[in-house]
PDB file of C-alpha atoms and ligand atoms in Angstrom:
ATOM      1  CA  MET A   9       0.000   0.000   0.000  1.00  0.00           C
ATOM      2  CA  SER A  10       1.495   3.347  -0.941  1.00  0.00           C
ATOM      3  CA  ARG A  11       1.194   6.595   0.866  1.00  0.00           C
ATOM      4  CA  LYS A  12      -0.946   7.923  -1.938  1.00  0.00           C
ATOM      5  CA  ASP A  13      -3.452   5.097  -1.518  1.00  0.00           C
ATOM      6  CA  LEU A  14      -4.150   6.409   1.949  1.00  0.00           C
ATOM      7  CA  GLU A  15      -5.076   9.888   0.848  1.00  0.00           C
ATOM      8  CA  ALA A  16      -8.672  10.878   1.319  1.00  0.00           C
ATOM      9  CA  SER A  17      -8.935  11.839  -2.313  1.00  0.00           C
ATOM     10  CA  SER A  18      -8.261   8.333  -3.618  1.00  0.00           C
ATOM     11  CA  ASN A  19     -11.151   6.391  -2.137  1.00  0.00           C
ATOM     12  CA  GLY A  20     -12.758   8.490   0.536  1.00  0.00           C
ATOM     13  CA  ARG A  21     -10.885   6.712   3.309  1.00  0.00           C
ATOM     14  CA  THR A  22      -7.830   8.065   5.073  1.00  0.00           C
ATOM     15  CA  ALA A  23      -5.650   6.376   7.676  1.00  0.00           C
ATOM     16  CA  ASP A  24      -3.448   8.803   9.590  1.00  0.00           C
ATOM     17  CA  PHE A  25      -0.301   6.851  10.181  1.00  0.00           C
ATOM     18  CA  GLY A  26       2.697   7.489  12.360  1.00  0.00           C
ATOM     19  CA  SER A  27       6.428   7.879  11.982  1.00  0.00           C
ATOM     20  CA  ALA A  28       7.344   4.196  11.998  1.00  0.00           C
ATOM     21  CA  TYR A  29       5.759   3.765   8.579  1.00  0.00           C
ATOM     22  CA  GLU A  30       7.915   4.756   5.632  1.00  0.00           C
ATOM     23  CA  GLY A  31       6.367   2.569   2.956  1.00  0.00           C
ATOM     24  CA  SER A  32       8.563   1.337   0.140  1.00  0.00           C
ATOM     25  CA  ASN A  33      10.445   4.622  -0.071  1.00  0.00           C
ATOM     26  CA  PRO A  34      12.223   5.448   3.202  1.00  0.00           C
ATOM     27  CA  SER A  35      12.797   9.045   2.196  1.00  0.00           C
ATOM     28  CA  ALA A  36       9.216   9.641   1.140  1.00  0.00           C
ATOM     29  CA  SER A  37       8.192  11.405   4.298  1.00  0.00           C
ATOM     30  CA  ALA A  38      11.124  13.831   4.088  1.00  0.00           C
ATOM     31  CA  ARG A  39      10.187  15.067   0.640  1.00  0.00           C
ATOM     32  CA  PRO A  40       7.245  17.233  -0.259  1.00  0.00           C
ATOM     33  CA  PRO A  41       4.554  15.321  -2.142  1.00  0.00           C
ATOM     34  CA  ALA A  42       4.202  15.930  -5.858  1.00  0.00           C
ATOM     35  CA  ARG A  43       0.825  17.497  -5.243  1.00  0.00           C
ATOM     36  CA  ALA A  44       0.945  21.280  -4.988  1.00  0.00           C
ATOM     37  CA  PRO A  45       0.414  22.740  -1.511  1.00  0.00           C
ATOM     38  CA  ASN A  46      -3.228  22.895  -0.529  1.00  0.00           C
ATOM     39  CA  GLN A  47      -4.381  21.570  -3.874  1.00  0.00           C
ATOM     40  CA  ARG A  48      -8.012  20.609  -3.565  1.00  0.00           C
ATOM     41  CA  ALA A  49      -8.826  19.601  -7.131  1.00  0.00           C
ATOM     42  CA  GLU A  50     -10.121  16.146  -6.218  1.00  0.00           C
ATOM     43  CA  VAL A  51     -12.064  17.181  -3.156  1.00  0.00           C
ATOM     44  CA  LYS A  52     -15.708  17.943  -3.523  1.00  0.00           C
ATOM     45  CA  SER A  53     -16.968  20.463  -1.039  1.00  0.00           C
ATOM     46  CA  LEU A  54     -19.529  19.044   1.361  1.00  0.00           C
ATOM     47  CA  PRO A  55     -22.242  21.105   3.009  1.00  0.00           C
ATOM     48  CA  MET A  56     -21.472  22.186   6.564  1.00  0.00           C
ATOM     49  CA  PRO A  57     -23.609  20.073   8.890  1.00  0.00           C
ATOM     50  CA  GLU A  58     -25.862  21.553  11.542  1.00  0.00           C
ATOM     51  CA  ARG A  59     -24.441  19.338  14.275  1.00  0.00           C
ATOM     52  CA  PHE A  60     -21.690  16.834  14.914  1.00  0.00           C
ATOM     53  CA  LEU A  61     -21.892  13.689  16.986  1.00  0.00           C
ATOM     54  CA  VAL A  62     -18.965  12.788  19.249  1.00  0.00           C
ATOM     55  CA  VAL A  63     -18.996   9.207  20.520  1.00  0.00           C
ATOM     56  CA  PRO A  64     -16.650   7.952  23.253  1.00  0.00           C
ATOM     57  CA  ILE A  65     -15.559   4.372  22.730  1.00  0.00           C
ATOM     58  CA  GLY A  66     -14.410   2.796  25.981  1.00  0.00           C
ATOM     59  CA  PRO A  67     -13.259   5.033  28.846  1.00  0.00           C
ATOM     60  CA  VAL A  68     -12.556   8.619  27.697  1.00  0.00           C
ATOM     61  CA  PRO A  69     -12.465  11.490  30.237  1.00  0.00           C
ATOM     62  CA  LYS A  70     -15.597  13.656  30.140  1.00  0.00           C
ATOM     63  CA  GLY A  71     -13.501  16.826  30.324  1.00  0.00           C
ATOM     64  CA  LEU A  72     -11.606  15.815  27.200  1.00  0.00           C
ATOM     65  CA  LEU A  73     -14.843  15.123  25.313  1.00  0.00           C
ATOM     66  CA  ALA A  74     -16.069  18.584  26.263  1.00  0.00           C
ATOM     67  CA  GLU A  75     -12.827  20.083  24.919  1.00  0.00           C
ATOM     68  CA  LEU A  76     -13.284  18.265  21.618  1.00  0.00           C
ATOM     69  CA  GLY A  77     -16.888  19.382  21.234  1.00  0.00           C
ATOM     70  CA  ALA A  78     -15.793  22.954  21.955  1.00  0.00           C
ATOM     71  CA  VAL A  79     -12.991  22.966  19.412  1.00  0.00           C
ATOM     72  CA  LEU A  80     -15.205  21.508  16.674  1.00  0.00           C
ATOM     73  CA  GLN A  81     -17.661  24.330  17.242  1.00  0.00           C
ATOM     74  CA  GLU A  82     -14.848  26.894  17.329  1.00  0.00           C
ATOM     75  CA  ILE A  83     -13.328  25.749  14.039  1.00  0.00           C
ATOM     76  CA  PHE A  84     -16.347  24.546  12.055  1.00  0.00           C
ATOM     77  CA  GLY A  85     -19.126  26.586  13.635  1.00  0.00           C
ATOM     78  CA  ALA A  86     -21.441  23.688  14.459  1.00  0.00           C
ATOM     79  CA  PRO A  87     -22.252  22.322  17.922  1.00  0.00           C
ATOM     80  CA  SER A  88     -21.631  18.720  18.903  1.00  0.00           C
ATOM     81  CA  ASP A  89     -23.831  16.241  20.671  1.00  0.00           C
ATOM     82  CA  LEU A  90     -22.310  13.611  22.889  1.00  0.00           C
ATOM     83  CA  GLY A  91     -23.398  10.180  21.715  1.00  0.00           C
ATOM     84  CA  THR A  92     -24.116   7.141  23.825  1.00  0.00           C
ATOM     85  CA  PRO A  93     -20.749   5.697  24.822  1.00  0.00           C
ATOM     86  CA  LEU A  94     -19.710   2.450  23.197  1.00  0.00           C
ATOM     87  CA  VAL A  95     -17.883  -0.210  25.165  1.00  0.00           C
ATOM     88  CA  ARG A  96     -14.178  -0.786  24.656  1.00  0.00           C
ATOM     89  CA  PRO A  97     -13.932  -2.471  21.220  1.00  0.00           C
ATOM     90  CA  GLU A  98     -12.693  -5.902  22.224  1.00  0.00           C
ATOM     91  CA  PHE A  99     -14.085  -7.300  18.946  1.00  0.00           C
ATOM     92  CA  ALA A 100     -11.327  -5.369  17.161  1.00  0.00           C
ATOM     93  CA  TYR A 101      -8.478  -6.489  19.442  1.00  0.00           C
ATOM     94  CA  ASN A 102      -5.604  -8.295  17.771  1.00  0.00           C
ATOM     95  CA  LYS A 103      -3.835 -10.364  20.398  1.00  0.00           C
ATOM     96  CA  ASP A 104      -0.661 -10.751  18.338  1.00  0.00           C
ATOM     97  CA  ARG A 105      -0.226  -7.023  17.891  1.00  0.00           C
ATOM     98  CA  HIS A 106      -1.806  -5.956  21.197  1.00  0.00           C
ATOM     99  CA  GLN A 107      -3.611  -3.296  19.198  1.00  0.00           C
ATOM    100  CA  TYR A 108      -7.110  -2.647  17.914  1.00  0.00           C
ATOM    101  CA  HIS A 109      -8.078  -2.787  14.243  1.00  0.00           C
ATOM    102  CA  SER A 110      -9.054   0.751  13.348  1.00  0.00           C
ATOM    103  CA  THR A 111     -11.276  -0.086  10.384  1.00  0.00           C
ATOM    104  CA  ALA A 112     -13.293  -2.610  12.405  1.00  0.00           C
ATOM    105  CA  VAL A 113     -13.986   0.041  15.035  1.00  0.00           C
ATOM    106  CA  LEU A 114     -14.883   2.531  12.313  1.00  0.00           C
ATOM    107  CA  ARG A 115     -17.412   0.090  10.834  1.00  0.00           C
ATOM    108  CA  ARG A 116     -19.068  -0.392  14.217  1.00  0.00           C
ATOM    109  CA  LEU A 117     -19.203   3.356  14.691  1.00  0.00           C
ATOM    110  CA  GLU A 118     -21.089   3.736  11.412  1.00  0.00           C
ATOM    111  CA  THR A 119     -24.062   1.958  12.961  1.00  0.00           C
ATOM    112  CA  VAL A 120     -24.481   4.724  15.588  1.00  0.00           C
ATOM    113  CA  ARG A 121     -26.491   7.392  13.780  1.00  0.00           C
ATOM    114  CA  PRO A 122     -29.421   8.798  15.677  1.00  0.00           C
ATOM    115  CA  ARG A 123     -29.861  11.652  13.209  1.00  0.00           C
ATOM    116  CA  GLY A 124     -29.353   9.884   9.914  1.00  0.00           C
ATOM    117  CA  PRO A 125     -26.509   9.470   7.449  1.00  0.00           C
ATOM    118  CA  GLU A 126     -25.686  13.155   6.941  1.00  0.00           C
ATOM    119  CA  GLU A 127     -24.473  13.848  10.474  1.00  0.00           C
ATOM    120  CA  PRO A 128     -20.685  13.534  10.783  1.00  0.00           C
ATOM    121  CA  VAL A 129     -19.706  11.138  13.566  1.00  0.00           C
ATOM    122  CA  LEU A 130     -16.371  11.326  15.386  1.00  0.00           C
ATOM    123  CA  GLY A 131     -15.431   8.378  17.579  1.00  0.00           C
ATOM    124  CA  VAL A 132     -12.844   8.975  20.308  1.00  0.00           C
ATOM    125  CA  VAL A 133     -10.965   6.021  21.688  1.00  0.00           C
ATOM    126  CA  ASP A 134      -8.096   5.538  24.122  1.00  0.00           C
ATOM    127  CA  VAL A 135      -6.608   2.347  22.689  1.00  0.00           C
ATOM    128  CA  ASP A 136      -3.743   1.835  20.233  1.00  0.00           C
ATOM    129  CA  LEU A 137      -5.096   1.505  16.684  1.00  0.00           C
ATOM    130  CA  PHE A 138      -3.627  -0.202  13.626  1.00  0.00           C
ATOM    131  CA  VAL A 139      -4.525  -1.075  10.080  1.00  0.00           C
ATOM    132  CA  PRO A 140      -2.864  -3.976   8.242  1.00  0.00           C
ATOM    133  CA  ASP A 141       0.520  -2.966   6.767  1.00  0.00           C
ATOM    134  CA  LEU A 142       0.947  -0.043   9.161  1.00  0.00           C
ATOM    135  CA  PRO A 143       2.474  -0.198  12.641  1.00  0.00           C
ATOM    136  CA  PHE A 144      -0.149   2.119  14.078  1.00  0.00           C
ATOM    137  CA  VAL A 145      -2.524   4.890  13.116  1.00  0.00           C
ATOM    138  CA  PHE A 146      -3.596   8.009  14.982  1.00  0.00           C
ATOM    139  CA  GLY A 147      -6.977   7.796  13.351  1.00  0.00           C
ATOM    140  CA  GLU A 148      -8.979   6.901  10.304  1.00  0.00           C
ATOM    141  CA  ALA A 149     -11.722   8.660   8.408  1.00  0.00           C
ATOM    142  CA  ASP A 150     -14.288   7.454   5.894  1.00  0.00           C
ATOM    143  CA  ARG A 151     -15.662  10.477   4.107  1.00  0.00           C
ATOM    144  CA  GLU A 152     -18.343   8.533   2.244  1.00  0.00           C
ATOM    145  CA  ALA A 153     -19.656   7.059   5.495  1.00  0.00           C
ATOM    146  CA  ARG A 154     -19.275  10.428   7.303  1.00  0.00           C
ATOM    147  CA  THR A 155     -17.485   8.606  10.100  1.00  0.00           C
ATOM    148  CA  ALA A 156     -14.069   9.229  11.636  1.00  0.00           C
ATOM    149  CA  LEU A 157     -12.115   7.760  14.486  1.00  0.00           C
ATOM    150  CA  VAL A 158      -9.345   9.341  16.510  1.00  0.00           C
ATOM    151  CA  SER A 159      -7.167   7.627  19.091  1.00  0.00           C
ATOM    152  CA  VAL A 160      -5.721   9.659  21.937  1.00  0.00           C
ATOM    153  CA  PHE A 161      -3.605   6.710  23.097  1.00  0.00           C
ATOM    154  CA  ARG A 162      -0.285   7.861  21.612  1.00  0.00           C
ATOM    155  CA  LEU A 163      -0.951  11.544  22.249  1.00  0.00           C
ATOM    156  CA  LYS A 164      -0.358  11.119  25.969  1.00  0.00           C
ATOM    157  CA  GLY A 165       3.388  10.749  25.679  1.00  0.00           C
ATOM    158  CA  SER A 166       6.565  11.582  23.794  1.00  0.00           C
ATOM    159  CA  ASP A 167       9.703   9.441  23.801  1.00  0.00           C
ATOM    160  CA  GLY A 168       8.208   7.160  26.407  1.00  0.00           C
ATOM    161  CA  ARG A 169       7.408   9.975  28.848  1.00  0.00           C
ATOM    162  CA  ALA A 170       4.020  11.378  29.699  1.00  0.00           C
ATOM    163  CA  VAL A 171       3.423  14.935  28.554  1.00  0.00           C
ATOM    164  CA  PRO A 172       1.679  17.605  30.658  1.00  0.00           C
ATOM    165  CA  PRO A 173      -2.132  17.371  30.570  1.00  0.00           C
ATOM    166  CA  GLU A 174      -2.480  20.646  28.682  1.00  0.00           C
ATOM    167  CA  ARG A 175      -0.263  19.361  25.884  1.00  0.00           C
ATOM    168  CA  PHE A 176      -2.274  16.155  25.685  1.00  0.00           C
ATOM    169  CA  VAL A 177      -5.482  18.180  25.403  1.00  0.00           C
ATOM    170  CA  HIS A 178      -3.941  20.393  22.707  1.00  0.00           C
ATOM    171  CA  ARG A 179      -2.910  17.362  20.651  1.00  0.00           C
ATOM    172  CA  SER A 180      -6.334  15.796  21.052  1.00  0.00           C
ATOM    173  CA  ARG A 181      -8.089  18.993  19.942  1.00  0.00           C
ATOM    174  CA  VAL A 182      -5.837  19.263  16.888  1.00  0.00           C
ATOM    175  CA  GLU A 183      -6.379  15.657  15.839  1.00  0.00           C
ATOM    176  CA  ALA A 184     -10.148  15.867  16.367  1.00  0.00           C
ATOM    177  CA  VAL A 185     -10.248  18.869  14.014  1.00  0.00           C
ATOM    178  CA  HIS A 186      -8.023  16.951  11.580  1.00  0.00           C
ATOM    179  CA  ALA A 187     -10.365  13.956  11.542  1.00  0.00           C
ATOM    180  CA  MET A 188     -13.465  16.113  11.151  1.00  0.00           C
ATOM    181  CA  GLY A 189     -11.726  18.064   8.391  1.00  0.00           C
ATOM    182  CA  HIS A 190     -11.475  14.821   6.407  1.00  0.00           C
ATOM    183  CA  LEU A 191     -15.214  14.232   6.833  1.00  0.00           C
ATOM    184  CA  LEU A 192     -15.889  17.704   5.485  1.00  0.00           C
ATOM    185  CA  GLY A 193     -13.840  17.027   2.364  1.00  0.00           C
ATOM    186  CA  LEU A 194     -10.343  18.215   3.272  1.00  0.00           C
ATOM    187  CA  SER A 195      -7.256  16.162   2.494  1.00  0.00           C
ATOM    188  CA  HIS A 196      -3.788  16.641   3.918  1.00  0.00           C
ATOM    189  CA  CYS A 197      -2.215  20.073   3.912  1.00  0.00           C
ATOM    190  CA  ASN A 198       1.449  20.982   3.495  1.00  0.00           C
ATOM    191  CA  ASP A 199       1.293  23.820   6.007  1.00  0.00           C
ATOM    192  CA  PHE A 200       2.774  22.322   9.202  1.00  0.00           C
ATOM    193  CA  ARG A 201       0.833  24.823  11.326  1.00  0.00           C
ATOM    194  CA  CYS A 202      -2.518  23.743   9.883  1.00  0.00           C
ATOM    195  CA  ALA A 203      -4.607  21.077  11.623  1.00  0.00           C
ATOM    196  CA  MET A 204      -4.833  19.207   8.291  1.00  0.00           C
ATOM    197  CA  PHE A 205      -1.064  18.650   8.189  1.00  0.00           C
ATOM    198  CA  LEU A 206      -0.438  14.916   8.642  1.00  0.00           C
ATOM    199  CA  SER A 207       1.177  14.173  12.004  1.00  0.00           C
ATOM    200  CA  HIS A 208       3.755  11.422  11.886  1.00  0.00           C
ATOM    201  CA  THR A 209       4.560  11.835  15.566  1.00  0.00           C
ATOM    202  CA  PRO A 210       2.710  13.385  18.505  1.00  0.00           C
ATOM    203  CA  ALA A 211       5.327  16.164  18.399  1.00  0.00           C
ATOM    204  CA  ASP A 212       3.984  17.126  14.958  1.00  0.00           C
ATOM    205  CA  SER A 213       0.660  17.761  16.666  1.00  0.00           C
ATOM    206  CA  ASP A 214       2.419  20.062  19.143  1.00  0.00           C
ATOM    207  CA  ARG A 215       3.480  22.344  16.295  1.00  0.00           C
ATOM    208  CA  LYS A 216       0.057  22.433  14.730  1.00  0.00           C
ATOM    209  CA  GLY A 217      -2.689  24.714  15.884  1.00  0.00           C
ATOM    210  CA  ALA A 218      -6.264  23.504  16.093  1.00  0.00           C
ATOM    211  CA  GLY A 219      -7.091  26.048  13.399  1.00  0.00           C
ATOM    212  CA  LEU A 220      -7.045  25.617   9.631  1.00  0.00           C
ATOM    213  CA  CYS A 221      -4.910  27.598   7.194  1.00  0.00           C
ATOM    214  CA  THR A 222      -6.615  30.009   4.829  1.00  0.00           C
ATOM    215  CA  PRO A 223      -6.748  27.642   1.806  1.00  0.00           C
ATOM    216  CA  CYS A 224      -8.279  24.889   3.965  1.00  0.00           C
ATOM    217  CA  ARG A 225     -10.816  27.291   5.439  1.00  0.00           C
ATOM    218  CA  THR A 226     -11.630  28.523   1.960  1.00  0.00           C
ATOM    219  CA  ALA A 227     -12.112  24.973   0.718  1.00  0.00           C
ATOM    220  CA  ILE A 228     -14.886  24.379   3.254  1.00  0.00           C
ATOM    221  CA  GLY A 229     -16.403  27.828   2.983  1.00  0.00           C
ATOM    222  CA  ARG A 230     -15.120  29.087   6.340  1.00  0.00           C
ATOM    223  CA  ALA A 231     -12.628  31.720   5.160  1.00  0.00           C
TER     224      ALA A 231
HETATM  225 ZN1   ZN B 306      -5.372  12.811   7.889  1.00  0.00          ZN
HETATM  226 ZN1   ZN B 307      -4.348  23.736   5.596  1.00  0.00          ZN
END
């Protein structure tokens, strides 16, 4: 699977993978992609929804969920409802990898839609996610299904050490905006300060703001 295959523009699904994955070209992540910065040619603009649904999957602190709902409203202008919590996704646990299969969790999340198929759903989980061929993913989004998943598991630390709570919250806010941005039609952005920049490490999320750059805002009609 190539990096390009994982772009939202190729099939509507995006896995946000971490630094351990270099694909078949070890230098790929160090070079700018061939695509021009902020090019949106393949992305069709989706209407801004009236509300979002945020669904905790397994134990997720209530305060963190409130932060995520607040940042989605701040950036996209729509309030969030808190969905009925789902239990920890043991059905997706891979005992060889000691990780949870992201796509399986995403599929389960798609069944939770009290307001119909148009409402974007963001699942928040505190377990380590993977997809086959990748060592781990920070999240996954399926634009067609209007469903995204973000894991806060790896955002809690850097280099094996826990980070201060405020940094963890910042990273979580940034990655929630990133995931929702995919559902609204955005793909990855080359501006490292923009929430749609692809984080390869949690430290990349530290550099990003929760906000979107001007071209990304323009692409979703929020400029
Ligand atoms: Zn992404
Ligand atoms: Zn951007």
